[in-house]
Amino acid sequence: APSEAEAELAAMNVHGVIDAVMTEDSDILVFGAPCIIRSAKNDKNYLNIQVFTEDGLEHGCSLTRGDRLLIALLVGGDYDGGVPGCGIEIAHKVALHSKIGQMMLDAFLSMTPDEFSEWAKELVEDLRTLLSTNPYNSLERRYKAVADRIPQGFPQRAVVSKYVHAFTSLSAGAAASPWDISFYQPDLANLADFCRQHLGWEDDAIIEKMYGGVWEGTYLRALCKVSSTVLM
């Protein structure tokens, strides 16, 4: 991946190279992956999982991509420190009970950089008012200390861009994509050779690793392909 691994996986998911992204990194929720798989209750064997879809997040959890972007910007992540004192619970309340997040995303996608910077000043005032006065009692309490600590220049357009227009091998202007979009099945023989040559794994280790993490998915993908062919 030329930048963030989660951004690359999200792009692969969007373009149909992979069916879902399995990760515990919450940034994937902002990068726009259509289907995300996470372990339930820290189940490292993934016998109990949670599946998040874009449709489910937006219509089931009432969190649009703009809302999730706002949460990431408030709490902080790989690209900046967020707003001091603003944890995930406060950020979730703000996103859930306001249109600030989606308005911010829409403005970013439709405005020039200068226009966005000017508009962002109004957004910050609305955000400060919401946090400091809780006008509709939607936040349960006031968070004046958090409102006062919103940094100057928030939200930084460069940070928003890294989430919305994350650079991946599938981005416009990137080098030729290494992915054959029409090919879905992994080449198990080449994968085994790679593990043997570059990771130094013995055959028994390769079989053990593939049995738990690769074979079941490969079989399922093959069955789905056969099923879709029969239906056609």
GROMACS .gro file of C-alpha atoms in nm, residues 26-27 30 63 65-102 104 120 123-132 139 143-156 159-160 163:
model
   72
   26SER     CA    1  -1.156   0.192   1.353
   27ASP     CA    2  -1.018   0.415   1.073
   30VAL     CA    3  -1.412   0.644   0.775
   63LEU     CA    4  -2.413   0.745   1.117
   65ARG     CA    5  -1.979   0.873   0.641
   66GLY     CA    6  -1.970   1.244   0.727
   67ASP     CA    7  -2.071   1.165   1.086
   68ARG     CA    8  -1.796   0.905   1.115
   69LEU     CA    9  -1.548   1.151   0.966
   70LEU     CA   10  -1.644   1.408   1.230
   71ILE     CA   11  -1.596   1.151   1.507
   72ALA     CA   12  -1.247   1.070   1.376
   73LEU     CA   13  -1.155   1.439   1.360
   74LEU     CA   14  -1.286   1.512   1.710
   75VAL     CA   15  -1.128   1.211   1.880
   76GLY     CA   16  -0.806   1.218   1.679
   77GLY     CA   17  -0.625   0.944   1.494
   78ASP     CA   18  -0.326   0.873   1.275
   79TYR     CA   19  -0.333   1.217   1.112
   80ASP     CA   20  -0.385   1.458   1.403
   81GLY     CA   21  -0.454   1.477   1.775
   82GLY     CA   22  -0.819   1.577   1.754
   83VAL     CA   23  -0.984   1.804   2.011
   84PRO     CA   24  -0.827   1.772   2.359
   85GLY     CA   25  -1.070   1.623   2.607
   86CYS     CA   26  -1.311   1.495   2.343
   87GLY     CA   27  -1.349   1.120   2.377
   88ILE     CA   28  -1.544   0.878   2.164
   89GLU     CA   29  -1.866   0.914   2.371
   90ILE     CA   30  -1.882   1.292   2.332
   91ALA     CA   31  -1.790   1.274   1.963
   92HIS     CA   32  -2.058   1.010   1.902
   93LYS     CA   33  -2.324   1.229   2.066
   94VAL     CA   34  -2.223   1.530   1.857
   95ALA     CA   35  -2.229   1.331   1.532
   96LEU     CA   36  -2.556   1.156   1.614
   97HIS     CA   37  -2.748   1.467   1.716
   98SER     CA   38  -2.627   1.719   1.458
   99LYS     CA   39  -2.576   1.752   1.084
  100ILE     CA   40  -2.229   1.900   1.127
  101GLY     CA   41  -2.044   1.592   1.003
  102GLN     CA   42  -2.239   1.542   0.683
  104MET     CA   43  -1.864   1.918   0.650
  120ALA     CA   44  -1.523   2.582   0.834
  123LEU     CA   45  -1.891   2.508   1.135
  124VAL     CA   46  -1.662   2.555   1.436
  125GLU     CA   47  -1.893   2.819   1.580
  126ASP     CA   48  -2.189   2.582   1.546
  127LEU     CA   49  -1.983   2.307   1.706
  128ARG     CA   50  -1.876   2.531   1.994
  129THR     CA   51  -2.236   2.640   2.053
  130LEU     CA   52  -2.360   2.281   2.054
  131LEU     CA   53  -2.094   2.165   2.299
  132SER     CA   54  -2.105   2.465   2.534
  139LEU     CA   55  -2.585   1.573   2.461
  143TYR     CA   56  -1.913   2.036   2.744
  144LYS     CA   57  -1.785   2.392   2.762
  145ALA     CA   58  -1.429   2.284   2.843
  146VAL     CA   59  -1.418   2.076   2.525
  147ALA     CA   60  -1.570   2.360   2.321
  148ASP     CA   61  -1.303   2.599   2.445
  149ARG     CA   62  -1.026   2.361   2.340
  150ILE     CA   63  -1.123   2.324   1.975
  151PRO     CA   64  -0.795   2.412   1.800
  152GLN     CA   65  -0.760   2.701   1.561
  153GLY     CA   66  -0.807   2.597   1.201
  154PHE     CA   67  -1.025   2.296   1.288
  155PRO     CA   68  -1.100   2.096   1.082
  156GLN     CA   69  -0.781   2.101   0.878
  159VAL     CA   70  -0.653   1.598   0.736
  160VAL     CA   71  -1.005   1.569   0.592
  163TYR     CA   72  -0.963   1.036   0.503
   0.00000   0.00000   0.00000
